Amino acid sequence: MVAALEGRAGGFALEIVPECDSTSSRLLETLPPDDGRIHVLAADRQTAGRGRRGRMWQSWPGAGLTFSALWRFAPSSLVPAGLSLVVGLAVARTLEDLGVEGVQLKWPNDVLIHGKKIAGILVELNSGRGRAPAAVIGIGINLNLPTGATVDYATGVTDLASCLAAPPGPNRLLAQVLVQLQTLLDVYAVAGFGALRGAWLQRNAFADLPVRIVGEALELAGTCAGVDEDGALLLLTSAGMQRVLSGEVSLRLA
Ligand code: BTN
């Protein structure tokens, strides 16, 4: 594990537990000290894994890698714009380095393989309480889903075992994602999402396609025109270009 961190082990405080409710809930609650390291909690199994928009993130023994990382960002940025897209890019690059083909990103931060979801990301901000503002980055990657696992995603789901003849084990994969994440967060901290936008756009699953965005209060239809420097989705609608800050994207079939 430490070897796979490629000499960067000192940059992380790492804990792996057999079971917890949710690695993100644990980090948000305990809020580890600000010692300059990225604090990481991984669990073999979560009993109450959380997904975006109030959904659950299910886990089966050995079926996935589930972990969260606490990252502290500059107090000057109120909201770390585009952070969740950067995390998606880190997961995408890790999978590509392993030889996975057809890796795509679905705004804001799902990772797809040939259109099917392989990883989900949940970024939550801590209120600060007098400390440096922090983001808890929760990542779930499907490794080997049990046959017949029912996961309610419009895209359908896939796992690493279906993509690679010899997939890495969870610890090795964790180390590889952490190396990518740290590399991209270093760029992001200095230059913002704008410096990584091109790399994100190259993998945009819905580039130039007709999509529907379902948000809390509204539904929008248009053509996906990429993302801007803040990571907002650009949607070309009949009323012109619109910036979308949150919502769920789905392909709008003709
Ligand atoms: C989504 O696609 O809806 C986001 C899923 C995020 C799941 C991960 S698993 C590790 C971390 N702990 C959680 O409870 N959720 C995130």
Coordinates of C-alpha atoms and ligand atoms in Angstrom, one line a residue:
M1 CA 0.0 0.0 0.0
V2 CA 2.7 2.5 1.1
A3 CA 4.9 1.5 -1.9
A4 CA 1.9 2.1 -4.2
L5 CA 1.7 5.6 -2.9
E6 CA 4.9 6.3 -4.9
G7 CA 6.8 8.0 -2.0
R8 CA 3.9 10.3 -1.1
A9 CA 2.8 8.3 2.0
G10 CA 3.9 11.3 4.2
G11 CA 1.2 13.4 2.6
F12 CA -1.6 11.2 3.9
A13 CA -3.0 10.0 7.2
L14 CA -4.6 6.7 6.2
E15 CA -7.1 4.5 8.2
I16 CA -8.8 1.4 6.8
V17 CA -11.6 -0.1 8.9
P18 CA -13.6 -3.3 8.2
E19 CA -17.0 -1.5 8.6
C20 CA -18.5 1.9 9.4
D21 CA -21.8 3.7 8.6
S22 CA -20.3 6.1 6.1
T23 CA -16.7 7.1 5.7
S24 CA -17.8 10.6 4.8
S25 CA -20.1 10.9 7.8
R26 CA -17.2 9.8 10.0
L27 CA -14.7 12.4 8.7
L28 CA -17.3 15.1 8.8
E29 CA -18.1 14.3 12.4
T30 CA -14.5 13.8 13.7
L31 CA -12.9 16.4 11.6
P32 CA -9.2 15.3 11.9
P33 CA -6.6 17.9 12.8
D34 CA -5.2 20.3 10.2
D35 CA -1.7 18.9 10.1
G36 CA -1.0 19.5 6.4
R37 CA -1.9 15.9 5.4
I38 CA -4.9 14.6 3.5
H39 CA -6.8 12.4 6.0
V40 CA -8.3 9.3 4.4
L41 CA -10.8 6.8 5.8
A42 CA -11.6 3.7 3.8
A43 CA -14.1 1.0 4.9
D44 CA -14.4 -2.6 3.5
R45 CA -18.2 -2.1 4.1
Q46 CA -20.4 0.8 4.8
T47 CA -23.8 0.2 6.5
A48 CA -25.2 3.6 5.6
G49 CA -23.3 4.8 2.5
R50 CA -24.6 8.0 1.2
G51 CA -24.9 9.1 -2.5
R52 CA -25.8 12.4 -4.1
R53 CA -29.2 13.9 -3.8
G54 CA -30.2 11.9 -0.8
R55 CA -29.6 8.5 -2.4
M56 CA -28.0 5.5 -0.7
W57 CA -24.6 4.1 -1.8
Q58 CA -25.0 0.4 -1.4
S59 CA -22.2 -2.0 -0.5
W60 CA -21.6 -5.7 -0.7
P61 CA -18.6 -7.4 0.8
G62 CA -15.6 -7.1 -1.5
A63 CA -17.7 -5.4 -4.2
G64 CA -16.3 -2.0 -4.1
L65 CA -13.7 0.5 -2.9
T66 CA -15.3 3.1 -0.6
F67 CA -13.4 5.9 1.0
S68 CA -13.4 9.5 1.9
A69 CA -10.6 12.1 2.0
L70 CA -10.6 15.3 4.0
W71 CA -8.9 18.1 2.0
R72 CA -8.5 21.6 3.3
F73 CA -8.7 24.4 0.8
A74 CA -7.6 28.1 0.9
P75 CA -9.8 30.1 3.2
S76 CA -10.0 32.8 0.5
S77 CA -12.2 30.5 -1.7
L78 CA -15.7 30.5 -0.2
V79 CA -16.8 27.6 -2.4
P80 CA -14.2 25.5 -4.2
A81 CA -15.6 25.8 -7.7
G82 CA -15.3 22.8 -9.8
L83 CA -13.8 20.6 -7.1
S84 CA -16.1 17.7 -7.6
L85 CA -15.3 17.7 -11.3
V86 CA -11.5 17.5 -10.4
V87 CA -12.2 14.5 -8.3
G88 CA -14.0 12.8 -11.1
L89 CA -11.1 13.5 -13.4
A90 CA -8.7 11.9 -10.8
V91 CA -10.7 8.7 -10.8
A92 CA -11.0 8.7 -14.6
R93 CA -7.2 9.1 -15.0
T94 CA -6.6 6.3 -12.5
L95 CA -8.8 4.0 -14.5
E96 CA -7.2 5.0 -17.8
D97 CA -3.7 4.4 -16.3
L98 CA -4.9 0.9 -15.4
G99 CA -5.8 0.3 -19.0
V100 CA -9.5 0.7 -18.8
E101 CA -11.0 1.9 -22.1
G102 CA -14.1 4.1 -22.7
V103 CA -13.7 6.2 -19.5
Q104 CA -16.1 9.1 -19.6
L105 CA -17.3 11.8 -17.1
K106 CA -20.9 12.7 -16.6
W107 CA -21.4 16.1 -15.1
P108 CA -21.0 16.9 -12.3
N109 CA -18.9 13.9 -11.2
D110 CA -20.0 10.4 -12.2
V111 CA -17.4 8.2 -13.8
L112 CA -18.8 6.0 -16.6
I113 CA -17.3 3.3 -18.7
H114 CA -18.9 3.1 -22.2
G115 CA -21.9 4.9 -20.7
K116 CA -22.3 2.8 -17.5
K117 CA -21.6 4.1 -14.1
I118 CA -18.5 2.7 -12.4
A119 CA -17.8 5.3 -9.7
G120 CA -19.8 7.9 -7.7
I121 CA -18.4 11.0 -5.9
L122 CA -19.9 13.0 -3.1
V123 CA -18.2 16.2 -2.1
E124 CA -19.4 17.9 1.1
L125 CA -18.1 21.0 2.7
N126 CA -17.6 21.5 6.4
S127 CA -18.8 24.7 7.8
G128 CA -15.4 25.7 9.2
R129 CA -16.2 26.4 12.8
G130 CA -13.1 28.6 13.1
R131 CA -10.9 26.1 11.4
A132 CA -9.6 26.1 7.8
P133 CA -12.5 25.2 5.5
A134 CA -12.5 21.6 4.5
A135 CA -14.0 19.4 1.9
V136 CA -14.9 15.8 2.5
I137 CA -14.4 14.0 -0.8
G138 CA -16.3 10.6 -0.8
I139 CA -15.6 8.1 -3.5
G140 CA -17.2 4.8 -4.3
I141 CA -15.8 2.6 -7.1
N142 CA -17.5 -0.6 -8.2
L143 CA -14.9 -3.4 -8.2
N144 CA -16.9 -6.6 -8.5
L145 CA -20.6 -6.3 -8.1
P146 CA -22.5 -9.4 -7.2
T147 CA -24.6 -10.9 -10.0
G148 CA -28.1 -9.6 -9.8
A149 CA -27.1 -6.5 -7.8
T150 CA -29.9 -4.0 -8.4
V151 CA -28.6 -0.5 -8.5
D152 CA -31.1 2.2 -9.6
Y153 CA -29.1 4.3 -12.0
A154 CA -30.5 5.4 -15.4
T155 CA -27.1 4.8 -16.9
G156 CA -26.9 1.2 -15.6
V157 CA -23.7 0.1 -13.7
T158 CA -20.5 -1.6 -14.4
D159 CA -17.5 -2.7 -12.4
L160 CA -13.7 -3.0 -12.7
A161 CA -13.8 -6.7 -12.9
S162 CA -15.8 -6.4 -16.2
C163 CA -13.2 -4.0 -17.7
L164 CA -9.9 -5.6 -16.8
A165 CA -8.6 -9.2 -16.9
A166 CA -6.5 -8.6 -13.8
P167 CA -8.0 -5.7 -11.8
P168 CA -6.0 -4.4 -8.8
G169 CA -7.1 -5.1 -5.3
P170 CA -8.8 -2.4 -3.3
N171 CA -5.7 -1.2 -1.4
R172 CA -3.7 -0.8 -4.5
L173 CA -6.5 1.0 -6.3
L174 CA -6.9 3.3 -3.3
A175 CA -3.2 4.2 -3.4
Q176 CA -3.4 4.9 -7.1
V177 CA -6.5 7.1 -6.8
L178 CA -4.9 9.0 -3.9
V179 CA -1.7 9.7 -6.0
Q180 CA -3.9 11.1 -8.8
L181 CA -6.1 13.0 -6.5
Q182 CA -3.1 14.7 -4.7
T183 CA -1.5 15.6 -8.1
L184 CA -4.7 17.2 -9.4
L185 CA -5.6 18.9 -6.1
D186 CA -2.1 20.5 -6.1
V187 CA -2.8 21.9 -9.6
Y188 CA -6.4 22.9 -8.6
A189 CA -5.2 24.7 -5.4
V190 CA -2.9 26.9 -7.4
A191 CA -4.7 27.4 -10.7
G192 CA -8.3 26.5 -10.1
F193 CA -10.6 24.3 -12.2
G194 CA -9.7 26.3 -15.4
A195 CA -6.3 24.6 -15.5
L196 CA -8.0 21.1 -15.7
R197 CA -11.1 22.1 -17.7
G198 CA -9.7 20.9 -21.0
A199 CA -8.9 17.4 -19.6
W200 CA -12.5 17.2 -18.2
L201 CA -14.0 18.2 -21.5
Q202 CA -12.1 15.6 -23.4
R203 CA -14.0 13.0 -21.4
N204 CA -17.4 14.6 -21.3
A205 CA -19.9 11.8 -21.9
F206 CA -22.6 14.1 -23.2
A207 CA -20.6 16.6 -25.4
D208 CA -22.9 18.1 -28.0
L209 CA -25.7 15.7 -27.1
P210 CA -29.3 16.6 -26.3
V211 CA -29.7 16.4 -22.5
R212 CA -32.3 17.0 -19.8
I213 CA -31.2 18.5 -16.5
V214 CA -33.4 17.8 -13.5
G215 CA -32.8 20.1 -10.6
E216 CA -34.5 20.7 -7.3
A217 CA -37.0 23.1 -8.7
L218 CA -36.6 23.1 -12.4
E219 CA -36.1 20.9 -15.5
L220 CA -34.2 22.2 -18.4
A221 CA -33.6 20.7 -21.9
G222 CA -30.9 21.6 -24.3
T223 CA -27.6 20.6 -25.9
C224 CA -24.6 20.0 -23.6
A225 CA -22.0 22.6 -24.5
G226 CA -19.4 21.7 -22.0
V227 CA -18.5 23.3 -18.7
D228 CA -17.1 26.7 -17.8
E229 CA -14.1 27.8 -15.7
D230 CA -16.1 27.3 -12.5
G231 CA -17.3 23.8 -13.5
A232 CA -20.8 24.9 -14.2
L233 CA -22.6 23.0 -17.0
L234 CA -23.2 25.0 -20.1
L235 CA -26.5 24.2 -21.7
L236 CA -27.6 25.6 -25.1
T237 CA -31.3 26.0 -24.8
S238 CA -34.0 27.6 -27.0
A239 CA -33.6 30.7 -24.8
G240 CA -29.8 30.8 -25.3
M241 CA -26.8 29.6 -23.3
Q242 CA -27.6 28.8 -19.6
R243 CA -25.2 28.0 -16.8
V244 CA -26.3 25.1 -14.6
L245 CA -24.9 24.8 -11.1
S246 CA -26.5 21.7 -9.9
G247 CA -28.8 18.9 -11.0
E248 CA -28.9 15.5 -12.6
V249 CA -28.1 15.1 -16.3
S250 CA -29.7 12.5 -18.5
L251 CA -29.6 11.9 -22.2
R252 CA -32.7 13.3 -23.9
L253 CA -33.7 10.7 -26.5
A254 CA -35.0 12.0 -29.7
Ligands
BTN1 C1 -23.2 9.1 -6.0 O1 -22.9 8.7 -7.1 O2 -24.4 9.4 -5.7 C2 -22.2 9.4 -5.0 C3 -21.7 8.2 -4.2 C4 -20.6 8.4 -3.2 C5 -20.4 7.2 -2.4 C6 -19.1 7.3 -1.5 S1 -18.6 5.8 -0.9 C7 -17.5 6.6 0.2 C8 -18.2 7.8 0.7 N1 -19.1 7.5 1.9 C9 -20.3 7.7 1.6 O3 -21.3 7.5 2.5 N2 -20.5 8.1 0.4 C10 -19.3 8.3 -0.3

